[in-house]
Backbone as CSV, one residue per row, in Angstrom:
resi,resn,N_x,N_y,N_z,CA_x,CA_y,CA_z,C_x,C_y,C_z
1,UNK,-76.644,-10.585,91.496,-76.329,-12.001,91.630,-74.873,-12.289,91.290
2,UNK,-74.372,-11.631,90.249,-73.001,-11.926,89.823,-72.000,-11.563,90.897
3,UNK,-72.222,-10.406,91.591,-71.287,-10.004,92.632,-71.307,-11.009,93.768
4,UNK,-72.495,-11.495,94.133,-72.589,-12.480,95.200,-71.893,-13.756,94.838
5,UNK,-72.068,-14.212,93.593,-71.406,-15.433,93.143,-69.903,-15.289,93.178
6,UNK,-69.424,-14.080,92.812,-67.983,-13.843,92.827,-67.431,-14.011,94.227
7,UNK,-68.135,-13.470,95.228,-67.661,-13.589,96.607,-67.685,-15.036,97.067
8,UNK,-68.714,-15.792,96.634,-68.804,-17.184,97.037,-67.674,-17.994,96.406
9,UNK,-67.374,-17.709,95.135,-66.312,-18.451,94.458,-64.959,-18.221,95.108
10,UNK,-64.765,-17.034,95.687,-63.470,-16.739,96.289,-63.153,-17.678,97.438
11,UNK,-64.197,-18.280,98.066,-63.960,-19.206,99.157,-63.355,-20.513,98.656
12,UNK,-63.503,-20.799,97.363,-62.968,-22.027,96.794,-61.503,-21.875,96.401
13,UNK,-61.001,-20.669,96.423,-59.628,-20.393,96.015,-58.692,-20.648,97.191
14,UNK,-57.566,-21.315,96.971,-56.604,-21.528,98.064,-56.162,-20.197,98.667
15,UNK,-55.986,-20.175,99.980,-55.636,-18.928,100.654,-54.341,-18.298,100.135
16,UNK,-53.285,-19.076,99.831,-52.078,-18.437,99.289,-52.348,-17.656,97.996
17,UNK,-53.238,-18.184,97.155,-53.583,-17.482,95.925,-54.323,-16.186,96.235
18,UNK,-55.243,-16.247,97.189,-55.971,-15.039,97.575,-55.033,-13.980,98.136
19,UNK,-54.004,-14.422,98.853,-53.036,-13.476,99.415,-52.211,-12.804,98.312
20,UNK,-51.964,-13.535,97.222,-51.172,-12.965,96.130,-51.978,-12.002,95.261
21,UNK,-53.275,-12.203,95.171,-54.086,-11.422,94.234,-54.055,-9.911,94.473
22,UNK,-54.141,-9.434,95.730,-54.025,-7.980,95.923,-52.661,-7.433,95.480
23,UNK,-51.630,-8.266,95.573,-50.300,-7.839,95.100,-50.299,-7.714,93.582
24,UNK,-50.937,-8.668,92.912,-51.078,-8.561,91.457,-51.839,-7.285,91.093
25,UNK,-52.894,-7.014,91.836,-53.722,-5.841,91.550,-52.921,-4.553,91.685
26,UNK,-52.163,-4.439,92.774,-51.344,-3.241,92.968,-50.315,-3.108,91.845
27,UNK,-49.717,-4.236,91.450,-48.727,-4.239,90.367,-49.367,-3.769,89.062
28,UNK,-50.567,-4.265,88.769,-51.252,-3.911,87.528,-51.663,-2.443,87.504
29,UNK,-52.020,-1.903,88.653,-52.399,-0.491,88.700,-51.192,0.402,88.410
30,UNK,-50.029,-0.023,88.871,-48.807,0.724,88.545,-48.539,0.637,87.048
31,UNK,-48.698,-0.560,86.483,-48.492,-0.751,85.050,-49.467,0.106,84.250
32,UNK,-50.701,0.190,84.728,-51.705,1.007,84.043,-51.316,2.475,84.050
33,UNK,-50.843,2.968,85.201,-50.432,4.374,85.295,-49.232,4.673,84.410
34,UNK,-48.445,3.641,84.139,-47.279,3.820,83.265,-47.643,3.709,81.788
35,UNK,-48.918,3.445,81.512,-49.378,3.392,80.128,-49.335,2.026,79.480
36,UNK,-49.072,0.972,80.247,-49.031,-0.380,79.674,-50.448,-0.869,79.380
37,UNK,-50.660,-1.373,78.174,-51.973,-1.910,77.795,-52.024,-3.420,77.969
38,UNK,-50.890,-4.075,77.785,-50.818,-5.525,77.925,-49.652,-5.882,78.849
39,UNK,-49.794,-7.011,79.505,-48.708,-7.487,80.365,-48.758,-9.006,80.413
40,UNK,-47.591,-9.619,80.467,-47.530,-11.086,80.460,-47.354,-11.632,81.875
41,UNK,-47.702,-12.888,82.035,-47.495,-13.539,83.337,-46.010,-13.610,83.662
42,UNK,-45.174,-13.688,82.623,-43.723,-13.719,82.827,-43.231,-12.407,83.426
43,UNK,-43.765,-11.282,82.926,-43.399,-9.974,83.479,-43.811,-9.857,84.939
44,UNK,-45.045,-10.252,85.200,-45.556,-10.182,86.576,-44.709,-11.054,87.496
45,UNK,-44.460,-12.280,87.037,-43.703,-13.232,87.854,-42.288,-12.733,88.123
46,UNK,-41.637,-12.205,87.098,-40.265,-11.742,87.249,-40.125,-10.609,88.234
47,UNK,-41.085,-9.694,88.228,-41.021,-8.534,89.116,-41.492,-8.847,90.533
48,UNK,-42.287,-9.921,90.671,-42.850,-10.222,91.985,-42.255,-11.466,92.623
49,UNK,-41.334,-12.124,91.924,-40.683,-13.296,92.497,-41.593,-14.499,92.614
50,UNK,-42.492,-14.653,91.641,-43.423,-15.780,91.618,-43.219,-16.540,90.317
51,UNK,-43.469,-17.842,90.341,-43.353,-18.640,89.128,-44.443,-18.235,88.128
52,UNK,-44.092,-18.064,86.822,-45.093,-17.664,85.817,-46.296,-18.589,85.755
53,UNK,-46.060,-19.880,85.930,-47.173,-20.830,85.923,-48.126,-20.559,87.078
54,UNK,-47.569,-20.183,88.221,-48.400,-19.878,89.384,-49.236,-18.633,89.143
55,UNK,-48.630,-17.625,88.510,-49.364,-16.402,88.185,-50.548,-16.718,87.280
56,UNK,-50.297,-17.506,86.239,-51.360,-17.879,85.294,-52.477,-18.633,86.008
57,UNK,-52.093,-19.549,86.881,-53.083,-20.329,87.625,-53.903,-19.446,88.553
58,UNK,-53.232,-18.531,89.244,-53.938,-17.629,90.161,-54.938,-16.757,89.414
59,UNK,-54.490,-16.175,88.296,-55.354,-15.252,87.559,-56.503,-15.970,86.870
60,UNK,-56.334,-17.255,86.623,-57.403,-18.028,85.983,-58.652,-18.094,86.862
61,UNK,-58.485,-17.945,88.177,-59.636,-17.975,89.070,-60.595,-16.817,88.796
62,UNK,-60.093,-15.746,88.208,-60.944,-14.586,87.914,-61.775,-14.795,86.658
63,UNK,-61.448,-15.836,85.892,-62.177,-16.091,84.653,-61.549,-15.440,83.441
64,UNK,-60.420,-14.754,83.629,-59.743,-14.093,82.510,-58.501,-14.885,82.130
65,UNK,-58.275,-15.023,80.848,-57.072,-15.707,80.363,-56.302,-14.778,79.440
66,UNK,-54.997,-14.962,79.400,-54.155,-14.131,78.551,-54.152,-14.606,77.106
67,UNK,-53.630,-13.758,76.232,-53.534,-14.091,74.816,-52.098,-14.490,74.475
68,UNK,-51.954,-15.474,73.618,-50.632,-15.950,73.225,-49.811,-14.816,72.630
69,UNK,-48.586,-14.692,73.076,-47.605,-13.683,72.640,-47.999,-12.246,72.988
70,UNK,-49.119,-12.055,73.597,-49.560,-10.700,73.953,-49.665,-10.542,75.464
71,UNK,-50.262,-11.525,76.099,-50.452,-11.467,77.543,-51.862,-11.046,77.906
72,UNK,-51.986,-10.389,79.048,-53.293,-9.955,79.540,-53.520,-8.482,79.219
73,UNK,-54.756,-8.137,78.910,-55.110,-6.724,78.828,-55.159,-6.180,80.255
74,UNK,-54.431,-5.117,80.503,-54.257,-4.620,81.872,-55.572,-4.160,82.501
75,UNK,-56.314,-3.290,81.822,-57.525,-2.728,82.422,-58.593,-3.776,82.706
76,UNK,-58.903,-4.670,81.741,-59.886,-5.711,82.047,-59.446,-6.634,83.186
77,UNK,-58.138,-6.862,83.303,-57.645,-7.720,84.375,-57.777,-7.019,85.724
78,UNK,-57.535,-5.706,85.755,-57.747,-4.938,86.982,-59.209,-5.033,87.406
79,UNK,-60.110,-4.844,86.441,-61.545,-4.919,86.740,-61.916,-6.298,87.270
80,UNK,-61.381,-7.333,86.638,-61.709,-8.706,87.029,-61.224,-9.016,88.440
81,UNK,-60.011,-8.572,88.768,-59.467,-8.812,90.102,-60.271,-8.067,91.168
82,UNK,-60.607,-6.801,90.887,-61.366,-6.026,91.871,-62.744,-6.632,92.103
83,UNK,-63.379,-7.094,91.033,-64.689,-7.733,91.176,-64.570,-9.043,91.942
84,UNK,-63.572,-9.845,91.570,-63.420,-11.162,92.181,-63.125,-11.064,93.671
85,UNK,-62.291,-10.113,94.043,-61.906,-9.951,95.444,-62.951,-9.194,96.265
86,UNK,-63.956,-8.650,95.583,-65.003,-7.927,96.299,-64.621,-6.513,96.675
87,UNK,-63.561,-5.971,96.066,-63.100,-4.638,96.430,-64.013,-3.534,95.921
88,UNK,-64.884,-3.858,94.967,-65.795,-2.837,94.437,-67.066,-2.731,95.265
89,UNK,-67.252,-3.686,96.163,-68.387,-3.646,97.084,-67.858,-3.129,98.415
90,UNK,-68.264,-1.935,98.813,-67.742,-1.334,100.036,-68.526,-1.850,101.247
91,UNK,-67.827,-2.550,102.135,-68.427,-3.055,103.367,-68.098,-2.114,104.516
92,UNK,-69.057,-1.917,105.390,-68.822,-1.081,106.560,-68.223,-1.917,107.689
93,UNK,-67.421,-1.268,108.523,-66.754,-1.968,109.618,-66.705,-1.087,110.857
94,UNK,-66.625,-1.753,112.012,-66.373,-1.084,113.283,-64.941,-1.400,113.706
95,UNK,-64.290,-0.423,114.333,-62.940,-0.635,114.847,-62.990,-0.650,116.372
96,UNK,-62.348,-1.644,116.975,-62.344,-1.797,118.431,-60.928,-1.580,118.950
97,UNK,-60.723,-0.433,119.591,-59.404,-0.076,120.101,-58.839,1.101,119.334
98,UNK,-59.041,2.310,119.852,-58.586,3.517,119.160,-57.269,4.024,119.721
99,UNK,-56.356,3.084,119.981,-55.012,3.457,120.411,-54.170,3.836,119.206
100,UNK,-52.864,3.751,119.344,-51.979,4.203,118.263,-52.184,3.411,116.973
101,UNK,-52.288,2.079,117.084,-52.496,1.268,115.884,-53.879,1.507,115.290
102,UNK,-54.888,1.549,116.144,-56.242,1.804,115.660,-56.348,3.139,114.949
103,UNK,-55.734,4.159,115.516,-55.781,5.491,114.888,-55.045,5.489,113.559
104,UNK,-53.943,4.745,113.487,-53.204,4.663,112.224,-54.077,4.046,111.134
105,UNK,-54.839,3.015,111.494,-55.732,2.388,110.515,-56.841,3.339,110.088
106,UNK,-57.338,4.131,111.017,-58.369,5.101,110.666,-57.846,6.134,109.671
107,UNK,-56.564,6.423,109.743,-55.960,7.389,108.816,-55.566,6.751,107.481
108,UNK,-55.712,5.442,107.387,-55.324,4.749,106.155,-56.456,4.832,105.136
109,UNK,-56.366,5.791,104.231,-57.419,5.976,103.227,-57.431,4.844,102.202
110,UNK,-56.374,4.032,102.190,-56.328,2.921,101.241,-57.359,1.848,101.533
111,UNK,-57.846,1.782,102.778,-58.827,0.753,103.121,-60.085,0.873,102.261
112,UNK,-60.529,2.104,102.027,-61.731,2.295,101.209,-61.510,1.819,99.788
113,UNK,-60.295,2.012,99.284,-59.994,1.564,97.924,-60.092,0.052,97.806
114,UNK,-59.934,-0.634,98.930,-60.023,-2.089,98.922,-61.333,-2.581,99.541
115,UNK,-62.329,-1.695,99.572,-63.675,-2.122,99.921,-64.040,-2.137,101.386
116,UNK,-63.298,-1.413,102.232,-63.609,-1.409,103.665,-63.727,0.025,104.162
117,UNK,-64.881,0.350,104.739,-65.136,1.691,105.245,-65.431,1.628,106.743
118,UNK,-64.512,2.139,107.546,-64.702,2.148,108.999,-65.628,3.307,109.353
119,UNK,-66.775,2.980,109.939,-67.785,4.006,110.213,-67.854,4.422,111.679
120,UNK,-67.403,3.543,112.592,-67.379,3.873,114.010,-66.218,3.148,114.675
121,UNK,-65.738,3.736,115.773,-64.687,3.098,116.564,-65.112,3.087,118.027
122,UNK,-64.526,2.150,118.785,-64.895,1.987,120.189,-63.649,1.881,121.056
123,UNK,-63.734,2.451,122.250,-62.608,2.432,123.181,-63.161,2.676,124.585
124,UNK,-62.275,2.632,125.574,-62.683,2.949,126.950,-61.927,4.158,127.497
125,UNK,-60.939,4.638,126.739,-60.110,5.752,127.183,-60.910,7.055,127.100
126,UNK,-61.144,7.705,128.239,-61.930,8.954,128.219,-61.295,10.064,127.389
127,UNK,-59.996,9.950,127.125,-59.335,11.000,126.341,-59.655,10.908,124.847
128,UNK,-60.181,9.760,124.417,-60.531,9.614,122.994,-62.032,9.425,122.783
129,UNK,-62.729,8.870,123.768,-64.172,8.665,123.642,-64.867,10.021,123.500
130,UNK,-65.748,10.110,122.508,-66.451,11.363,122.246,-65.788,12.214,121.181
131,UNK,-64.579,11.844,120.788,-63.872,12.569,119.730,-64.177,11.958,118.375
132,UNK,-63.699,12.628,117.332,-63.746,12.082,115.983,-62.330,12.061,115.420
133,UNK,-62.007,10.981,114.731,-60.711,10.871,114.058,-61.004,10.639,112.585
134,UNK,-60.549,11.547,111.739,-60.862,11.546,110.301,-62.343,11.228,110.076
135,UNK,-63.200,11.959,110.784,-64.659,11.873,110.650,-65.257,10.566,111.166
136,UNK,-64.472,9.760,111.856,-64.996,8.528,112.457,-65.215,8.782,113.948
137,UNK,-66.456,8.701,114.434,-66.726,8.953,115.848,-66.222,7.822,116.735
138,UNK,-65.674,8.186,117.888,-65.185,7.212,118.861,-66.202,7.097,119.994
139,UNK,-66.774,5.904,120.152,-67.768,5.659,121.185,-67.160,4.826,122.314
140,UNK,-67.807,4.865,123.467,-67.401,3.967,124.542,-67.809,2.552,124.168
141,UNK,-67.002,1.584,124.538,-67.251,0.196,124.169,-68.624,-0.277,124.657
142,UNK,-69.097,0.286,125.756,-70.408,-0.113,126.284,-71.551,0.259,125.336
143,UNK,-71.304,1.220,124.438,-72.347,1.649,123.508,-72.485,0.709,122.310
144,UNK,-71.535,-0.211,122.160,-71.553,-1.088,120.986,-72.827,-1.918,120.919
145,UNK,-73.271,-2.430,122.052,-74.447,-3.305,122.059,-75.707,-2.563,121.616
146,UNK,-75.683,-1.229,121.680,-76.834,-0.438,121.254,-76.861,-0.230,119.748
147,UNK,-75.781,-0.622,119.071,-75.658,-0.347,117.634,-75.771,-1.598,116.773
148,UNK,-76.213,-2.682,117.372,-76.335,-3.941,116.635,-77.278,-3.820,115.448
149,UNK,-78.307,-2.989,115.598,-79.292,-2.882,114.534,-78.726,-2.252,113.265
150,UNK,-77.537,-1.673,113.348,-76.936,-1.070,112.159,-76.483,-2.120,111.153
151,UNK,-76.380,-3.384,111.594,-76.088,-4.467,110.669,-74.645,-4.588,110.223
152,UNK,-73.724,-3.913,110.895,-72.300,-4.025,110.547,-71.792,-5.396,111.002
153,UNK,-71.133,-6.126,110.091,-70.700,-7.491,110.392,-69.188,-7.664,110.460
154,UNK,-68.441,-6.607,110.152,-66.979,-6.697,110.137,-66.402,-5.839,111.264
155,UNK,-65.492,-6.423,112.029,-64.849,-5.696,113.115,-63.346,-5.799,113.034
156,UNK,-62.665,-4.697,113.336,-61.197,-4.656,113.358,-60.773,-4.592,114.816
157,UNK,-59.938,-5.537,115.223,-59.553,-5.660,116.637,-58.130,-5.162,116.853
158,UNK,-58.007,-4.041,117.566,-56.681,-3.452,117.825,-56.532,-3.069,119.296
159,UNK,-57.149,-3.845,120.162,-57.090,-3.556,121.606,-55.815,-4.135,122.210
160,UNK,-55.471,-3.756,123.451,-54.317,-4.372,124.116,-54.498,-5.881,124.237
161,UNK,-53.387,-6.592,124.279,-53.399,-8.058,124.301,-54.299,-8.638,125.383
162,UNK,-54.220,-8.083,126.575,-54.967,-8.654,127.697,-56.484,-8.516,127.541
163,UNK,-56.925,-7.646,126.628,-58.363,-7.441,126.437,-58.898,-8.118,125.181
164,UNK,-58.019,-8.737,124.407,-58.395,-9.230,123.082,-59.562,-10.219,123.114
165,UNK,-59.467,-11.262,123.930,-60.517,-12.280,123.941,-61.840,-11.726,124.468
166,UNK,-61.759,-10.923,125.490,-62.965,-10.340,126.069,-63.701,-9.471,125.051
167,UNK,-62.947,-8.631,124.344,-63.565,-7.757,123.343,-64.060,-8.579,122.157
168,UNK,-63.313,-9.606,121.790,-63.752,-10.476,120.695,-65.092,-11.123,121.036
169,UNK,-65.238,-11.557,122.272,-66.515,-12.139,122.712,-67.648,-11.127,122.576
170,UNK,-67.353,-9.901,122.975,-68.344,-8.832,122.888,-68.722,-8.570,121.425
171,UNK,-67.727,-8.583,120.548,-67.977,-8.349,119.130,-68.914,-9.407,118.555
172,UNK,-68.639,-10.664,118.881,-69.458,-11.766,118.371,-70.883,-11.670,118.913
173,UNK,-71.002,-11.366,120.195,-72.324,-11.215,120.809,-73.112,-10.080,120.159
174,UNK,-72.383,-9.080,119.646,-73.022,-7.916,119.023,-73.259,-8.068,117.536
175,UNK,-73.036,-9.269,116.997,-73.360,-9.509,115.599,-72.212,-9.434,114.617
176,UNK,-70.983,-9.244,115.102,-69.826,-9.226,114.194,-69.571,-10.644,113.686
177,UNK,-69.442,-10.780,112.355,-69.286,-12.104,111.745,-67.886,-12.319,111.170
178,UNK,-67.103,-11.252,111.085,-65.735,-11.353,110.572,-64.847,-10.409,111.376
179,UNK,-63.728,-10.932,111.894,-62.829,-10.140,112.737,-61.440,-10.088,112.102
180,UNK,-60.978,-8.873,111.867,-59.603,-8.657,111.405,-58.789,-8.392,112.667
181,UNK,-58.052,-9.390,113.108,-57.389,-9.365,114.402,-55.933,-8.919,114.278
182,UNK,-55.634,-7.729,114.815,-54.268,-7.210,114.780,-53.517,-7.498,116.071
183,UNK,-54.131,-8.184,117.005,-53.436,-8.508,118.252,-52.655,-9.812,118.071
184,UNK,-51.628,-10.042,118.894,-50.878,-11.300,118.793,-51.609,-12.488,119.414
185,UNK,-52.797,-12.246,119.980,-53.582,-13.309,120.619,-54.393,-14.062,119.570
186,UNK,-54.376,-15.391,119.637,-55.205,-16.200,118.747,-56.566,-16.359,119.421
187,UNK,-57.463,-15.466,119.087,-58.761,-15.426,119.745,-59.610,-16.629,119.345
188,UNK,-60.508,-17.014,120.254,-61.412,-18.128,120.005,-62.788,-17.578,119.670
189,UNK,-63.374,-18.096,118.580,-64.693,-17.652,118.147,-65.491,-18.857,117.670
190,UNK,-66.807,-18.711,117.530,-67.611,-19.795,116.951,-67.175,-20.085,115.508
191,UNK,-67.519,-21.259,115.016,-67.106,-21.677,113.672,-67.668,-20.786,112.571
192,UNK,-68.787,-20.123,112.844,-69.396,-19.293,111.794,-68.883,-17.852,111.810
193,UNK,-67.803,-17.610,112.547,-67.171,-16.288,112.564,-65.797,-16.394,111.913
194,UNK,-65.556,-15.561,110.916,-64.283,-15.555,110.204,-63.275,-14.712,110.978
195,UNK,-62.084,-15.247,111.186,-61.015,-14.496,111.853,-59.793,-14.454,110.939
196,UNK,-59.318,-13.263,110.669,-58.079,-13.095,109.903,-57.044,-12.456,110.817
197,UNK,-56.010,-13.228,111.151,-54.960,-12.739,112.052,-53.869,-12.005,111.284
198,UNK,-53.566,-10.799,111.727,-52.504,-10.004,111.113,-51.649,-9.437,112.241
199,UNK,-50.718,-10.229,112.730,-49.887,-9.796,113.846,-48.626,-9.095,113.335
200,UNK,-48.542,-7.804,113.590,-47.348,-7.055,113.188,-46.109,-7.595,113.885
201,UNK,-46.288,-8.042,115.126,-45.142,-8.511,115.898,-44.617,-9.845,115.367
202,UNK,-45.522,-10.686,114.867,-45.094,-11.954,114.287,-44.249,-11.703,113.043
203,UNK,-44.692,-10.770,112.202,-43.919,-10.447,111.001,-42.590,-9.788,111.371
204,UNK,-42.616,-8.993,112.430,-41.376,-8.362,112.900,-40.392,-9.428,113.367
205,UNK,-40.893,-10.436,114.077,-40.032,-11.527,114.557,-39.406,-12.278,113.386
206,UNK,-40.203,-12.519,112.345,-39.681,-13.209,111.156,-38.590,-12.368,110.502
207,UNK,-38.816,-11.057,110.386,-37.827,-10.176,109.775,-36.514,-10.195,110.568
208,UNK,-36.619,-10.069,111.899,-35.420,-10.085,112.732,-34.669,-11.410,112.582
209,UNK,-35.429,-12.515,112.561,-34.820,-13.835,112.446,-34.082,-13.992,111.125
210,UNK,-34.717,-13.570,110.039,-34.091,-13.679,108.706,-32.841,-12.809,108.622
211,UNK,-32.926,-11.602,109.181,-31.762,-10.708,109.181,-30.622,-11.329,109.970
212,UNK,-30.939,-11.922,111.117,-29.917,-12.574,111.946,-29.249,-13.719,111.182
213,UNK,-30.038,-14.501,110.467,-29.490,-15.617,109.694,-28.526,-15.128,108.620
214,UNK,-28.919,-14.055,107.923,-28.065,-13.503,106.859,-26.741,-13.007,107.440
215,UNK,-26.822,-12.309,108.569,-25.611,-11.771,109.195,-24.690,-12.900,109.708
216,UNK,-25.318,-13.961,110.206,-24.533,-15.117,110.659,-23.821,-15.779,109.485
217,UNK,-24.539,-15.915,108.361,-23.947,-16.515,107.168,-22.786,-15.662,106.646
218,UNK,-22.931,-14.347,106.714,-21.879,-13.446,106.232,-20.606,-13.570,107.062
219,UNK,-20.771,-13.864,108.342,-19.613,-13.995,109.223,-18.784,-15.253,108.900
220,UNK,-19.388,-16.204,108.220,-18.685,-17.454,107.901,-17.673,-17.274,106.770
221,UNK,-17.794,-16.180,106.015,-16.901,-15.979,104.874,-15.918,-14.854,105.116
């Protein structure tokens, strides 16, 4: 019951705070490996470029509070963050699109550490269908509808842009309830399907734009 409640409570947390929490977790794990037993919100904020008050507010959602002049105990805070974010509950996922990006994700062993285990992948390319990549079998997309009974509700979308909506429709029809969308297409789904967009190209555009601005400013002096 407690794990379920933790996942439900996470929906009440503002999305920016949820986005910061995995960064706090990674920071704390580094601190733990360095032998730190306690850490303050000021330390976290200074190293991560966040206001200390914001750090304290974000971490309060986990139910843990720091001690005056001491800060937070590192290990209990790591445990609290992992529980709160659901990283200790491993969910199974299907990957749709075993191209270069899809294969890179299959090789990312860090996904399991954050509670996601890709168990099958789907594609239409005969050169990859029937193969295994890091022990994950690649099936033809037409076989997906035969696997609905497996109860997997999370899908990772890494297909070409022109196929994104069509495959997303297929995923929803096959029982997928949450889609991690790596395509630049803003796919349309029913209201009861969660979509998390992670466009590498959008972030690349932001990086190029910021770099251009800095270089333009430098030319003025």
